[in-house]
Short mmCIF file of C-alpha atoms in Angstrom, two decimals:
data_model
loop_
_atom_site.label_atom_id
_atom_site.label_comp_id
_atom_site.label_asym_id
_atom_site.label_seq_id
_atom_site.Cartn_x
_atom_site.Cartn_y
_atom_site.Cartn_z
CA ALA U 1 -2.74 199.21 122.85
CA VAL U 2 -2.51 202.79 121.51
CA VAL U 3 -2.43 201.51 117.91
CA SER U 4 -5.42 199.26 118.61
CA THR U 5 -7.35 202.18 120.10
CA GLN U 6 -6.54 204.41 117.11
CA SER U 7 -7.59 201.70 114.67
CA THR U 8 -10.88 201.16 116.50
CA GLY U 9 -11.46 204.93 116.58
CA GLU U 10 -10.93 205.14 112.81
CA MET U 11 -13.49 202.37 112.27
CA ILE U 12 -16.01 204.18 114.45
CA ASN U 13 -15.42 207.42 112.51
CA LYS U 14 -16.02 205.59 109.20
CA VAL U 15 -19.33 204.30 110.55
CA LYS U 16 -20.41 207.76 111.71
CA ASP U 17 -19.22 209.44 108.48
CA SER U 18 -21.49 207.12 106.47
CA GLY U 19 -24.48 208.55 108.33
CA ALA U 20 -25.19 205.50 110.50
CA ASN U 21 -26.44 206.05 114.04
CA LEU U 22 -26.51 202.38 115.07
CA ALA U 23 -24.01 199.58 114.38
CA ILE U 24 -24.88 195.89 114.53
CA CYS U 25 -22.00 193.41 114.51
CA GLN U 26 -22.17 189.70 113.78
CA TRP U 27 -18.78 188.53 115.04
CA GLY U 28 -18.70 190.71 118.15
CA PHE U 29 -16.15 193.18 119.53
CA ASP U 30 -14.32 193.57 122.82
CA ASP U 31 -15.07 195.79 125.83
CA GLU U 32 -12.63 198.47 124.67
CA ALA U 33 -14.43 198.88 121.34
CA ASN U 34 -17.72 198.97 123.20
CA HIS U 35 -16.36 201.73 125.44
CA LEU U 36 -15.12 203.75 122.45
CA CYS U 37 -18.53 203.44 120.75
CA LEU U 38 -20.13 204.81 123.91
CA GLN U 39 -17.65 207.69 124.06
CA ASN U 40 -18.35 208.62 120.43
CA ASP U 41 -22.16 208.49 120.86
CA LEU U 42 -22.52 205.48 118.56
CA PRO U 43 -24.97 202.88 119.91
CA ALA U 44 -23.92 199.37 118.95
CA VAL U 45 -25.07 195.78 119.28
CA ARG U 46 -21.91 193.81 119.89
CA TRP U 47 -23.10 190.35 118.78
CA VAL U 48 -25.92 189.12 116.53
CA GLY U 49 -26.19 185.63 115.07
CA GLY U 50 -25.78 184.98 111.35
CA PRO U 51 -29.43 184.13 110.53
CA GLU U 52 -30.66 187.03 112.68
CA ILE U 53 -28.44 189.62 111.04
CA GLU U 54 -29.62 188.45 107.61
CA LEU U 55 -33.23 188.90 108.70
CA ILE U 56 -32.40 192.36 110.07
CA ALA U 57 -30.83 193.29 106.72
CA ILE U 58 -33.95 192.15 104.86
CA ALA U 59 -36.26 194.04 107.22
CA THR U 60 -34.32 197.30 107.26
CA GLY U 61 -33.27 197.24 103.62
CA GLY U 62 -29.58 197.46 104.57
CA ARG U 63 -26.53 195.59 103.32
CA ILE U 64 -24.22 193.37 105.36
CA VAL U 65 -20.75 194.96 104.95
CA PRO U 66 -17.71 192.75 105.60
CA ARG U 67 -15.19 195.66 105.66
CA PHE U 68 -15.40 199.19 107.01
CA SER U 69 -13.82 200.51 103.80
CA GLU U 70 -16.90 199.32 101.86
CA LEU U 71 -19.38 201.14 104.10
CA THR U 72 -21.31 203.87 102.26
CA SER U 73 -24.57 205.69 102.89
CA ASP U 74 -26.46 203.78 100.18
CA LYS U 75 -25.84 200.51 102.06
CA LEU U 76 -27.50 201.67 105.27
CA GLY U 77 -30.83 200.31 106.43
CA PHE U 78 -33.65 202.17 108.13
CA ALA U 79 -35.68 201.51 111.27
CA GLY U 80 -37.87 203.98 113.08
CA SER U 81 -37.33 202.50 116.53
CA VAL U 82 -34.76 200.20 118.14
CA ARG U 83 -35.37 199.39 121.80
CA GLU U 84 -34.67 196.73 124.39
CA ILE U 85 -37.48 195.17 126.39
CA GLY U 86 -37.59 192.73 129.29
CA PHE U 87 -40.20 190.04 129.75
CA GLY U 88 -40.96 186.97 131.81
CA THR U 89 -40.19 186.22 135.42
CA THR U 90 -36.50 185.85 134.59
CA LYS U 91 -36.42 189.31 132.98
CA ASP U 92 -35.02 188.02 129.70
CA ARG U 93 -34.06 190.82 127.33
CA MET U 94 -34.93 191.23 123.69
CA LEU U 95 -33.93 193.82 121.11
CA VAL U 96 -36.97 195.03 119.18
CA ILE U 97 -36.51 196.70 115.77
CA GLU U 98 -39.70 198.42 114.58
CA GLU U 99 -40.95 200.61 111.72
CA CYS U 100 -38.56 198.95 109.29
CA HIS U 101 -38.08 199.77 105.62
CA ASN U 102 -39.51 196.41 104.55
CA SER U 103 -42.79 196.17 106.44
CA ARG U 104 -43.47 192.65 105.12
CA ALA U 105 -40.77 191.21 107.39
CA VAL U 106 -42.40 190.09 110.63
CA THR U 107 -41.08 188.34 113.74
CA LEU U 108 -43.53 186.24 115.74
CA PHE U 109 -42.92 186.22 119.48
CA LEU U 110 -44.62 183.28 121.21
CA ARG U 111 -45.04 183.12 124.98
CA GLY U 112 -46.53 180.44 127.18
CA SER U 113 -46.64 179.13 130.72
CA ASN U 114 -44.35 176.21 129.87
CA SER U 115 -42.20 174.88 127.04
CA MET U 116 -44.84 172.34 125.95
CA ILE U 117 -47.42 175.06 125.28
CA VAL U 118 -44.86 177.16 123.39
CA ALA U 119 -43.86 174.14 121.27
CA GLU U 120 -47.52 173.43 120.47
CA ALA U 121 -48.03 177.08 119.50
CA LYS U 122 -44.98 176.91 117.22
CA ARG U 123 -46.39 173.83 115.48
CA SER U 124 -49.75 175.56 115.02
CA ILE U 125 -48.09 178.65 113.53
CA TRP U 126 -46.02 176.44 111.23
CA ASP U 127 -49.13 174.59 110.02
CA ALA U 128 -50.87 177.91 109.33
CA MET U 129 -47.86 179.18 107.36
CA CYS U 130 -47.83 175.96 105.32
CA VAL U 131 -51.48 176.52 104.44
CA ILE U 132 -50.69 180.05 103.24
CA ARG U 133 -47.75 178.69 101.24
CA ASN U 134 -50.04 176.15 99.55
CA LEU U 135 -52.52 178.91 98.70
CA VAL U 136 -49.73 180.96 97.13
CA ARG U 137 -48.73 177.98 94.99
CA ASP U 138 -52.31 177.11 94.05
CA ASN U 139 -55.22 179.27 95.23
CA ARG U 140 -57.86 176.62 94.51
CA ILE U 141 -59.72 175.28 97.55
CA VAL U 142 -62.13 172.49 98.49
CA TYR U 143 -64.69 172.52 101.26
CA GLY U 144 -63.76 170.64 104.44
CA GLY U 145 -65.72 168.79 107.07
CA GLY U 146 -65.38 165.59 105.04
CA SER U 147 -67.61 167.02 102.31
CA ASN U 148 -65.05 166.57 99.53
CA GLU U 149 -64.30 162.97 100.61
CA ILE U 150 -68.00 162.08 100.62
CA SER U 151 -68.51 163.68 97.21
CA ALA U 152 -65.45 161.87 95.82
CA ALA U 153 -66.63 158.55 97.30
CA ILE U 154 -70.04 158.96 95.64
CA SER U 155 -68.35 159.53 92.27
CA VAL U 156 -66.09 156.51 92.80
CA TYR U 157 -69.11 154.31 93.63
CA ASP U 158 -70.89 155.52 90.47
CA ALA U 159 -67.81 154.68 88.38
CA ALA U 160 -67.58 151.25 90.05
CA ASP U 161 -71.21 150.48 89.14
CA LYS U 162 -70.36 151.12 85.49
CA ASN U 163 -67.31 148.84 85.60
CA SER U 164 -68.08 145.15 85.02
CA SER U 165 -64.54 143.89 85.59
CA ILE U 166 -62.95 142.76 88.85
CA GLU U 167 -61.51 146.25 89.28
CA GLN U 168 -64.87 147.42 90.59
CA TYR U 169 -64.07 145.84 93.97
CA ALA U 170 -60.86 147.82 94.29
CA MET U 171 -62.77 150.97 93.33
CA ARG U 172 -65.40 150.33 96.00
CA ALA U 173 -62.65 149.76 98.57
CA PHE U 174 -61.12 153.10 97.58
CA GLY U 175 -64.50 154.76 98.10
CA GLU U 176 -64.82 153.16 101.55
CA ALA U 177 -61.36 154.47 102.43
CA LEU U 178 -62.43 157.99 101.47
CA GLU U 179 -65.45 157.69 103.74
CA SER U 180 -63.21 156.90 106.72
CA VAL U 181 -62.30 160.61 106.96
CA PRO U 182 -65.85 161.96 107.60
CA MET U 183 -66.54 158.96 109.85
CA ALA U 184 -63.50 159.86 111.98
CA LEU U 185 -64.65 163.49 112.13
CA ALA U 186 -68.11 162.43 113.29
CA GLU U 187 -66.74 160.04 115.90
CA ASN U 188 -64.28 162.61 117.28
CA SER U 189 -67.14 165.12 117.54
CA GLY U 190 -69.24 162.78 119.67
CA LEU U 191 -71.65 161.90 116.86
CA SER U 192 -72.72 158.51 115.62
CA PRO U 193 -70.30 157.89 112.73
CA PHE U 194 -72.44 155.53 110.63
CA SER U 195 -75.76 157.34 110.93
CA THR U 196 -74.18 160.77 110.48
CA LEU U 197 -72.28 159.67 107.37
CA ALA U 198 -75.38 157.99 105.92
CA GLU U 199 -77.47 161.12 106.51
CA VAL U 200 -74.95 163.52 104.93
CA LYS U 201 -74.29 161.16 102.03
CA SER U 202 -78.01 160.80 101.24
CA ARG U 203 -78.45 164.58 101.41
CA GLN U 204 -75.56 165.13 98.99
CA ILE U 205 -77.14 162.72 96.50
CA LYS U 206 -80.67 164.05 96.99
CA GLU U 207 -79.84 167.79 96.99
CA GLY U 208 -76.88 167.61 94.59
CA ASN U 209 -74.85 169.72 97.01
CA PRO U 210 -71.22 168.49 97.33
CA ARG U 211 -70.52 171.08 100.06
CA LEU U 212 -72.45 169.18 102.74
CA GLY U 213 -70.18 167.75 105.43
CA ILE U 214 -70.00 166.81 109.10
CA ASP U 215 -71.30 169.50 111.47
CA CYS U 216 -68.51 169.03 114.02
CA MET U 217 -69.29 172.26 115.89
CA ASP U 218 -73.01 171.40 116.22
CA LYS U 219 -74.11 174.64 114.59
CA GLY U 220 -77.13 173.09 112.91
CA GLU U 221 -75.68 173.74 109.45
CA SER U 222 -73.97 171.08 107.32
CA ASP U 223 -73.02 173.35 104.41
CA MET U 224 -69.29 173.93 104.77
CA ARG U 225 -69.43 177.08 102.65
CA VAL U 226 -71.79 178.63 105.18
CA GLN U 227 -69.50 177.55 108.04
CA HIS U 228 -66.42 178.81 106.14
CA VAL U 229 -64.61 175.45 106.47
CA ILE U 230 -62.14 175.10 103.61
CA GLU U 231 -58.98 173.18 102.72
CA THR U 232 -56.35 173.80 100.08
CA LEU U 233 -56.73 171.67 96.96
CA ILE U 234 -53.00 171.02 96.71
CA GLY U 235 -52.89 169.82 100.32
CA LYS U 236 -55.86 167.49 99.85
CA LYS U 237 -54.37 166.04 96.67
CA GLN U 238 -51.08 165.37 98.43
CA GLN U 239 -52.86 163.59 101.30
CA ILE U 240 -54.81 161.27 99.00
CA MET U 241 -51.83 160.59 96.73
CA LEU U 242 -49.55 159.80 99.68
CA ALA U 243 -52.09 157.41 101.20
CA THR U 244 -52.65 155.72 97.83
CA GLN U 245 -48.92 155.31 97.22
CA LEU U 246 -48.48 153.78 100.68
CA VAL U 247 -51.21 151.21 100.03
CA ARG U 248 -49.72 150.35 96.63
CA MET U 249 -46.33 149.85 98.22
CA ILE U 250 -47.82 147.47 100.81
CA LEU U 251 -49.70 145.51 98.13
CA LYS U 252 -46.46 144.95 96.23
CA ILE U 253 -45.09 142.93 99.14
CA ASP U 254 -45.81 139.29 98.30
CA ASP U 255 -43.79 137.63 101.05
CA VAL U 256 -44.38 137.81 104.79
CA ARG U 257 -41.77 136.77 107.33
CA SER U 258 -42.92 135.78 110.78
CA PRO U 259 -40.87 136.49 113.94
CA GLY U 260 -38.26 133.82 114.62
CA GLU U 261 -38.21 132.53 111.04
CA GLY U 262 -34.74 131.59 109.82
CA GLU U 263 -33.15 131.63 113.26
CA GLU U 264 -32.45 127.90 113.28
#
């Protein structure tokens, strides 16, 4: 026990000699080591998960050191404040590390009255982060509110009128499929889907404005640029391509089996 105490004391001295004033451990340490850290005025977090300690290293600019012999001052991270807070009716505790070296590292803390609301908030945050990711990959945008689908459908209809082969029917069907998006938006907004689509479509053709879409919020303005309703181009392309590939896959099926067939 004496040897173990001396060894733990040497490790604590190596941490303090490097200039560190807080130690965070991934694999944990026993009560005796915790007591020695307290005696030597070295605050310590006795257990942090693997993903969490990696995020802490990124945020503070520190290095994860597997051995005490490798600990040097240039591997230390920096944080202006480390504190513990309690929240909720159960007084759950959380360690908050603020004013980090890498200010771009952010932790989102979601709270709600029940688990369903928290899960929905997590999905909303995830969707928002995916939008930002798509903008980083490709910063081109299209206007929403069904305006881009209506504009694309008009172009498809024009191309179908110029095609004299049987393919014109498939092209018109593709245009009708594009129009299902603004029709769904109008119906979900309590508007008449057919009359609303016909009105916006005629205005796009008459005014030559492809930004006109469904006024879902009833603001009296159909220009999606004015309403600041946008979508990422890469996301819209993926949606249309995925839907098209699904339809092509279904059309390749030339044999239909009914329930109970082949059981005899």
